[in-house]
Amino acid sequence: MLVYILRRVLLGLSVLLAAIVATFCIFFLGPSDPAGALCGRQCTPDRIVQIEKDLGLNKPKTEQFVTYTKGLVAGNDLGGKKCDAPCLGWSYVQNRPVTDMVKQAFPVTVSIVIGGIVVYSTLGILFGMIAARFRGKPLDRVIVGVSQFVTSIPYFVLAQLFFLYAMVYYGLIPRAKYTSILDNPFTWFTGLLGIWLFYGTVLSANYVRYVRASMIDVQNQDYIRTARSKGLGERKIAISHALRAGIAPFLTLLGLAVAAELGGAIFTERIFGLQGMGNLALTSFDTSDLPVIAGVVVVGAVIIVSLNLLVDLLYGLVDPRVKLS
Amino acid sequence: MSLGAGTEATMVADADERAPGPAPREGKSPTQIALERLRKDKVAIACLFVIGFFVLVAILAPVLVSIAGVDDQLHLDQVNPLTGLASFQSNADHPFGVKARTGEDLFYQWAYGARPSLVVGIAASALTMVVGVTMGLLAGFLGGVVDTVVSWIVDFLLSLPFLLMAIGIVPIALQRFGNPDSSGFIEEGRESTIRFIVLICVLVLFTWPTVARLIRGEVLSLREREFVQAARSLGMPTKRVVMRELLPNLTGPMIVNLTILIPAFIATEAGLSFLGVGLKDPTYSWGQTISQGVTFFDSYPIWMWIPTISVSLLVLALSLFGDAVSDAFNPQTRR
Amino acid sequence: MRWTTVVALATAGTLSLAACGGSGSSGTNSNNDAGASNTALGDAYEKVPASAGQRPDVKGPAPEIAGAKKGGTLTFNSDVTPESTDPSTQYYQDTAAIMKLTTRTLTAYRMEGGKSVLVPDMATDLGQKSKDGLQWKFTLKPNLKYDDGTPIKASDVAYSIKRSFATEELPGGPTFQIDYFKDGDKYKGPWKSGDTYSGVEADDAKGVITINLARKFETLSYFASFTMFGAIPKAKDTKTNYQLKWAATGPYKVQSYTKGSSLTLVKNTNWDAASDPARHQYPDTIQFNFGKDAATTAKAIMADNGIDQTSLTYDGVNAAVLQQALGAKRKQVASGPSNCVNWNGSTMDVNKIPLEVRKAVAAAWPIDQIHQAAGETPFDYSPGGTIGAPQVPGFTKFNLPEFPGKGQGDPAKAKAMLQAAGKLNFELSYYYSNDDEAAKNVNKVKVAQLTKAGFKVKAIGVSKTERRKKVRDPKAPVNLGQGVNTGWCYDWPQGDSIYPPLFNSTLPNNSGAGNIRDKALDKEMADIANLPVAEQGAKWTALDKKILQKYVPLVPNAYSKGSMIFGSKVHNVVIDPNQGIGDFPSIWVG
Amino acid sequence: MSALPATPVAESGRERILEVNDLQVQFPTADGLVNAVNGLTYSLDMGRTLAIVGESGSGKSVSSMAVMGLHDPRRTRISGSIVLDGTELVGASQETIRQLRSSTAAMIFQDPQSSFHPFKKIGDQIAEAYLVHHKVSKKVAMTRTVEMLDRVGIPNPDRRAKQYPHEFSGGMRQRAMIALGLINDPRLLIADEPTTALDVTVQAQILDLLNDLQREFGSAIVLITHDLAVVAEVADDVMVMYGGRAVEHGTAHEVLANPRHPYTWGLLGSVPKLSASGGNLRTIRGLPPSLINLPSGCSFHPRCDFSDRVPGGLCSKELPGLEVRAGDTTRRSRCHLADPAGIFDAEIASTLE
């Protein structure tokens, strides 16, 4: 198991490093004018030169990359602007370390995503199992039909309508609000609950059919037949034999889907007005604040890689066979 | 000891006896059998009609707009300058209404908007399949270093946040490949072409790894199967093994995947356009229209609802059809 | 130029954020139809008298607002996030309005029946000027305190001013102090050049701040209302992080601030109402939420449920609620003139376009269509045909027949003018943002109309960011829409903050309007600026007329308006005509 | 269809454990109704071993699974009668059937690789079966499990019980499967191809084991196989199935040495012989019948080389009954041929040597 974990961690690290290189290449080697953006309104050519010097933009790209990577590990001092590790660079527009901005946005996005994962995993597995159990019956048809329907409507339209009708016009669900879990776990929970329920429910529609197919597939497995031939009751078979096997592929899917969830969080943050990483990226996109976008992408990659790692480890717990591979 | 080579294959399949699979029939490939099943599936046929309808709309867009007598010009006189909205939702001149303020015809944008949805959906998923299947085959069949490298690339690409990357890549690609003239002028047509290509590339780039992973898994299990082993031990060239033995057996998962990808891409295109990094004028797309119209969903509902319903219907039809295809290939998961 | 959202609000639903702070848009009036049905709104503007200028004798406290209640929470939602809340660098309308709640300044505007007048705030008067006009003294009122109870010293104010010279560490603020103050170009702020600066001196014992000038600055009293003329305790200065937690001197102090997301203000118990003639302290808590989608915010406020009843937004009247705002929910809208005048991309390079052609452009300019295509509404503008804003004290509003400030333009007449000048098919070239829905629509209108008028049009679509650079590029190979191309928002209500920044010949190419190079004009502007403030208005009016007629550097399109929408339990929302945004300290809930 | 009490081996004195009468199993599918078992009748006494042989799709597994009640009742139509140890299973409640599983009738599945749950320890999986039917502690059940693992010849049973299926070799897994089958001392053991996946030496060991266990417990065994050598070694009786019906049913000696049905001939003919040096294997021509559209008359007639010897095209018109034919005493067969024994002796026997 230890070897397995080590291997996974190493793989994750190598992937992360590559993600950093790729991000750097895309965002810093591309044509852009960071100094011009940072220069502001009383801009003179001298000032641009000075800013470029401050930010090290006049140096060769390879050196810039080394500086960037070094900043991630050990921090940087950009022309008197102190940028502590992990330094993701300096925001041209906001005149702040990117790390500060990401630090602010990070817990918001992670809260949304994690809460969403809990809700949609629960609902997805629950409804998927129910549908599989009542395969071909009206209940199954209703569940599958509704999930088909929900997944077909663009998420952002649903979110807008939900926000306006459920939260604004009729006030059925309290307006979303983020408070740090460290400040007040209770308001953190109540503030995000509405979003989790909505986001999780909509997303679960994607997984209901998957879990259902997976459970049906499991039902057809030889070992379920064996369990039945032992004289085990159906409930016991469903919970102790089928569920465990049916969840394994779902876990894999979960790992794959984290990237997509981060995307979903962008729409969620935007529409529900939460200042997470997606909103941060969009704002920075609008002001061409490339270091911020790059920072968000790098941190996004970290989230994906670590959640993937977590899923892999969980998978290792569920399926004893992976320890060998 | 066995009953002899002639019955070997059927004996292997004996395990399926309990779960009644397709009854053996002479001279029919799994694809043909699946097609036959599809033909009998009423839902699948209905979905095909819906899909066909939108394909026709896309192809016949110029004809449709000329029948409706609408164009892509501004019609400032069509809207109330005070509220910016038209007084009608739909009339004979503008069956799907007009946009706020500018009075641009929405039927025109809807008809032409069908094109990018379908083209993106089909082109991107076809490309994704080609790349994904190729890489999956290479990794799964050749194994060794190739497998390690491809699997690593797959892991790497899947670790990048897709939407964030898309948001970043689009403007950069525009600047890099836009070839502006001395005054920074990028022709409108050129820009929308670039956006189109970038969008497809981004979709393909971040989706092929999923396909490759799946195909690799399939190939790994197929590789151990008797007929492939036999073909290899007989010294059949790799290319022939792949083309003759592997690919035909991958048809099922490939088609099923394709039917999942197309609606997913159509939905993604709409989402990206909503975020402002998808397609832009003069390439109309439903996602764009939705994102513009969603503000007015209560005061001018037709603006948002027509493209929303169109996208939803198309995606629904495509995914139901996909389910039907998947069922046809794999009756075990049949509803 | 105070920074504001001069560009029209992006069409709803798109996720683009306006780059600058502030409220609404800009504009002229629509066609006659609209004008007729819009009389009420249009006239509302006309009724606003010119701001009454300066009232040096006003003392605190501010007169109670009839019926105002204390208590409650007031919530602001905005799409836009403040760029910097550092008092030394802030230069945005919205941020200024927010910081008026927390930060007292030497002078301040206060609302008197819809008029905005300049009154002494922390200072006892509007400044005492020496005979040669090169030295100004401001005396602090006694017993002023920070929110932690420590006294405010004259040197704290001086320190705050000195910080504004540190443009490298704290970029983005106003720069008049660099231009006007003694050695302003040499002093680089307290970190680089040290604490001693001959331009700003303080005497803590007497509570006097002395400002030494390099040249006459008749409107310094107005400039002294900027937040850089507040007070910053040096011991608590955290340099670039001061913007995240700043010491309060006004009726409210910062309870928590998450940059880009939210700001919570609570009552400052150490604020002395008796000495403050410009502010009230009604709500217990004032909450700001930033980065909220404008359309949903607007819909929520109009729906008027729960917390939205005590919420408001300064994002303007979003198109999504326009119908309601014009009809049933009219009472939830406050709209009034702002400090901006709009010319919607009509700046013409006088060196590249011959005068006759410029006149033809003015004749053809499709003012109403542009407003409509940009999504500008009666809440965003009223007709206007001058460069200066009419509420500037002493300014007399006028309408030249060539510059009606409204209407659809006359392409046929323009074509005839071109023909007469032998300039048919003259090429007009300009940049527009092709990633902005409204800008693209406006461009379509322009191309159609100008082509009809016999011009050859080369419209160059670039990204918003790219365009920001291009329009200021001195060498840009285009002749239309360069420099200060959308319009101008004055920093204080006097001509010296309008005309010289636009037409001075010493300005770099494309950083003013029209690239006029005329020494005589420079002299004329300088002469007017050196007159006492009270005498300037009429002279600027005449100059405005002269510039329009002689140079035709731009086509005035509209006087901009500021608009706010608010829930039914929000009261006394009045737009400050000098800021284009509501006067936050006088709003109450209940 | 014969409605006679159908026991070819009338050996009284032994208790009858299983009696299957006119069993029909059908699966409705989108392609049509699959007739997997069509009127199967047989019975089995304690202490005896019945081998069921036939090609894929002949219904041998389906009929045995029906005895265990393992078909999904929602997607299967079963009619006829299955009496297991005195209990009628067709139409019985799931709970009744559940009680009988493993305790009265146990099944050993053909693919031990997939028949064990991959995520659970072998010992736990076997002990689970004991716990269902015995009110004992987990510890007791585990002791019993280890005992059974030892019994079926698994070395280090203590350690092995704590391992996962993937850590077992094929033969070991099969032994564990048998241990699972026998843990509740079932009166009837159904072994579905228990040796298919194993190499020959292991095969022999497993078969010996089954034989030993049968002797020890006196259970009845139904052995489903396609391996006629295995049949010859362990079976008392043999039933040959084709198209969901029994076509020949008799003692092992009768059926293997003197088969009376052309299909049995075909099966025997397709067994590779050690003596035949590189000679072609004989196979049965054609493909197994479609279970949706069974051929009219005798299901085997399209593939039968001898149907032209039956006059009047009777083979394609009328289904022959499963009857004791002239010259036989106990064995029953389903063929229109007037003198199958003659044909076998004259034409077939020589080819089988």
mmCIF file of C-alpha atoms in Angstrom, chain C residues 107-234:
data_model
loop_
_atom_site.group_PDB
_atom_site.id
_atom_site.type_symbol
_atom_site.label_atom_id
_atom_site.label_comp_id
_atom_site.label_asym_id
_atom_site.label_seq_id
_atom_site.Cartn_x
_atom_site.Cartn_y
_atom_site.Cartn_z
ATOM 1 C CA THR C 107 -13.462 69.686 2.425
ATOM 2 C CA ALA C 108 -16.510 67.738 1.319
ATOM 3 C CA TYR C 109 -19.641 67.973 -0.809
ATOM 4 C CA ARG C 110 -22.984 67.972 0.822
ATOM 5 C CA MET C 111 -26.431 67.755 -0.679
ATOM 6 C CA GLU C 112 -28.733 70.716 -0.221
ATOM 7 C CA GLY C 113 -32.074 70.087 -1.906
ATOM 8 C CA GLY C 114 -30.568 68.299 -4.869
ATOM 9 C CA LYS C 115 -27.709 70.735 -5.117
ATOM 10 C CA SER C 116 -24.210 69.666 -4.280
ATOM 11 C CA VAL C 117 -22.149 72.272 -2.485
ATOM 12 C CA LEU C 118 -18.596 72.278 -1.205
ATOM 13 C CA VAL C 119 -18.351 72.760 2.544
ATOM 14 C CA PRO C 120 -15.513 72.600 5.090
ATOM 15 C CA ASP C 121 -15.192 69.118 6.587
ATOM 16 C CA MET C 122 -12.191 68.452 8.800
ATOM 17 C CA ALA C 123 -10.955 71.954 8.041
ATOM 18 C CA THR C 124 -12.574 74.990 9.553
ATOM 19 C CA ASP C 125 -12.967 76.625 6.172
ATOM 20 C CA LEU C 126 -12.243 75.961 2.498
ATOM 21 C CA GLY C 127 -8.625 77.034 2.848
ATOM 22 C CA GLN C 128 -6.884 80.357 3.242
ATOM 23 C CA LYS C 129 -5.004 81.447 0.156
ATOM 24 C CA SER C 130 -1.944 83.718 0.251
ATOM 25 C CA LYS C 131 -1.934 86.864 -1.825
ATOM 26 C CA ASP C 132 0.121 85.425 -4.673
ATOM 27 C CA GLY C 133 -2.109 82.365 -4.537
ATOM 28 C CA LEU C 134 0.877 80.045 -4.068
ATOM 29 C CA GLN C 135 0.345 79.108 -0.429
ATOM 30 C CA TRP C 136 -2.799 77.583 1.071
ATOM 31 C CA LYS C 137 -3.442 76.957 4.764
ATOM 32 C CA PHE C 138 -6.064 74.576 6.140
ATOM 33 C CA THR C 139 -6.794 74.557 9.882
ATOM 34 C CA LEU C 140 -8.202 71.390 11.469
ATOM 35 C CA LYS C 141 -11.272 71.545 13.646
ATOM 36 C CA PRO C 142 -10.487 70.675 17.277
ATOM 37 C CA ASN C 143 -11.061 67.263 18.872
ATOM 38 C CA LEU C 144 -11.166 65.196 15.697
ATOM 39 C CA LYS C 145 -10.568 61.516 16.416
ATOM 40 C CA TYR C 146 -9.879 58.246 14.648
ATOM 41 C CA ASP C 147 -12.153 55.290 15.265
ATOM 42 C CA ASP C 148 -9.807 54.045 17.988
ATOM 43 C CA GLY C 149 -10.165 57.324 19.844
ATOM 44 C CA THR C 150 -6.730 58.711 19.146
ATOM 45 C CA PRO C 151 -6.698 62.337 18.022
ATOM 46 C CA ILE C 152 -6.181 63.308 14.381
ATOM 47 C CA LYS C 153 -3.124 65.484 13.903
ATOM 48 C CA ALA C 154 -2.337 67.891 11.113
ATOM 49 C CA SER C 155 0.743 65.847 10.305
ATOM 50 C CA ASP C 156 -1.486 62.795 9.681
ATOM 51 C CA VAL C 157 -3.249 64.745 6.943
ATOM 52 C CA ALA C 158 0.087 65.893 5.565
ATOM 53 C CA TYR C 159 1.299 62.283 5.628
ATOM 54 C CA SER C 160 -1.747 61.146 3.692
ATOM 55 C CA ILE C 161 -1.077 63.784 1.044
ATOM 56 C CA LYS C 162 2.602 62.882 0.852
ATOM 57 C CA ARG C 163 1.745 59.226 0.341
ATOM 58 C CA SER C 164 -0.100 60.189 -2.838
ATOM 59 C CA PHE C 165 3.220 61.155 -4.417
ATOM 60 C CA ALA C 166 4.427 57.553 -4.143
ATOM 61 C CA THR C 167 3.046 56.608 -7.524
ATOM 62 C CA GLU C 168 5.363 53.658 -7.873
ATOM 63 C CA GLU C 169 4.248 51.919 -4.704
ATOM 64 C CA LEU C 170 0.673 53.169 -4.941
ATOM 65 C CA PRO C 171 -0.173 53.734 -8.586
ATOM 66 C CA GLY C 172 -3.440 54.850 -10.049
ATOM 67 C CA GLY C 173 -4.414 57.920 -8.040
ATOM 68 C CA PRO C 174 -5.005 61.515 -9.127
ATOM 69 C CA THR C 175 -1.916 63.523 -10.040
ATOM 70 C CA PHE C 176 -2.903 67.178 -9.695
ATOM 71 C CA GLN C 177 -0.657 67.394 -6.635
ATOM 72 C CA ILE C 178 2.303 66.400 -8.797
ATOM 73 C CA ASP C 179 1.455 69.069 -11.355
ATOM 74 C CA TYR C 180 0.595 71.936 -9.012
ATOM 75 C CA PHE C 181 2.476 71.405 -5.746
ATOM 76 C CA LYS C 182 5.919 72.801 -5.196
ATOM 77 C CA ASP C 183 8.567 70.316 -6.357
ATOM 78 C CA GLY C 184 5.723 67.914 -7.028
ATOM 79 C CA ASP C 185 7.657 66.329 -9.865
ATOM 80 C CA LYS C 186 10.660 65.653 -7.647
ATOM 81 C CA TYR C 187 9.079 64.322 -4.489
ATOM 82 C CA LYS C 188 8.483 60.524 -4.687
ATOM 83 C CA GLY C 189 6.576 60.000 -1.467
ATOM 84 C CA PRO C 190 7.633 59.292 2.132
ATOM 85 C CA TRP C 191 9.217 55.888 1.406
ATOM 86 C CA LYS C 192 11.556 57.010 -1.335
ATOM 87 C CA SER C 193 12.045 60.725 -0.604
ATOM 88 C CA GLY C 194 11.583 60.818 3.164
ATOM 89 C CA ASP C 195 9.103 62.620 5.355
ATOM 90 C CA THR C 196 10.198 66.148 4.696
ATOM 91 C CA TYR C 197 8.580 67.788 1.689
ATOM 92 C CA SER C 198 8.414 71.484 1.135
ATOM 93 C CA GLY C 199 5.121 71.219 -0.747
ATOM 94 C CA VAL C 200 3.169 70.000 2.289
ATOM 95 C CA GLU C 201 3.916 71.068 5.820
ATOM 96 C CA ALA C 202 2.069 70.540 9.087
ATOM 97 C CA ASP C 203 1.959 72.277 12.414
ATOM 98 C CA ASP C 204 0.442 69.861 14.903
ATOM 99 C CA ALA C 205 0.277 72.398 17.713
ATOM 100 C CA LYS C 206 -1.909 74.780 15.695
ATOM 101 C CA GLY C 207 -3.502 72.064 13.631
ATOM 102 C CA VAL C 208 -2.502 73.744 10.397
ATOM 103 C CA ILE C 209 -1.624 72.098 7.102
ATOM 104 C CA THR C 210 0.257 74.312 4.717
ATOM 105 C CA ILE C 211 0.393 73.588 1.017
ATOM 106 C CA ASN C 212 2.970 75.342 -1.125
ATOM 107 C CA LEU C 213 2.261 75.475 -4.833
ATOM 108 C CA ALA C 214 4.421 75.725 -7.915
ATOM 109 C CA ARG C 215 1.678 77.614 -9.747
ATOM 110 C CA LYS C 216 -1.735 79.003 -8.995
ATOM 111 C CA PHE C 217 -4.415 76.438 -8.164
ATOM 112 C CA GLU C 218 -7.666 78.362 -7.723
ATOM 113 C CA THR C 219 -9.779 75.235 -7.354
ATOM 114 C CA LEU C 220 -7.657 73.592 -4.661
ATOM 115 C CA SER C 221 -10.622 73.700 -2.254
ATOM 116 C CA TYR C 222 -12.418 71.257 -4.518
ATOM 117 C CA PHE C 223 -9.365 69.055 -4.870
ATOM 118 C CA ALA C 224 -9.152 68.978 -1.063
ATOM 119 C CA SER C 225 -12.300 66.844 -0.996
ATOM 120 C CA PHE C 226 -10.401 63.869 -2.433
ATOM 121 C CA THR C 227 -9.666 61.121 0.095
ATOM 122 C CA MET C 228 -5.940 61.787 -0.134
ATOM 123 C CA PHE C 229 -6.782 64.879 1.956
ATOM 124 C CA GLY C 230 -7.962 62.643 4.777
ATOM 125 C CA ALA C 231 -5.814 61.520 7.656
ATOM 126 C CA ILE C 232 -3.578 58.451 7.922
ATOM 127 C CA PRO C 233 -1.792 57.609 11.188
ATOM 128 C CA LYS C 234 1.744 56.917 10.095
#
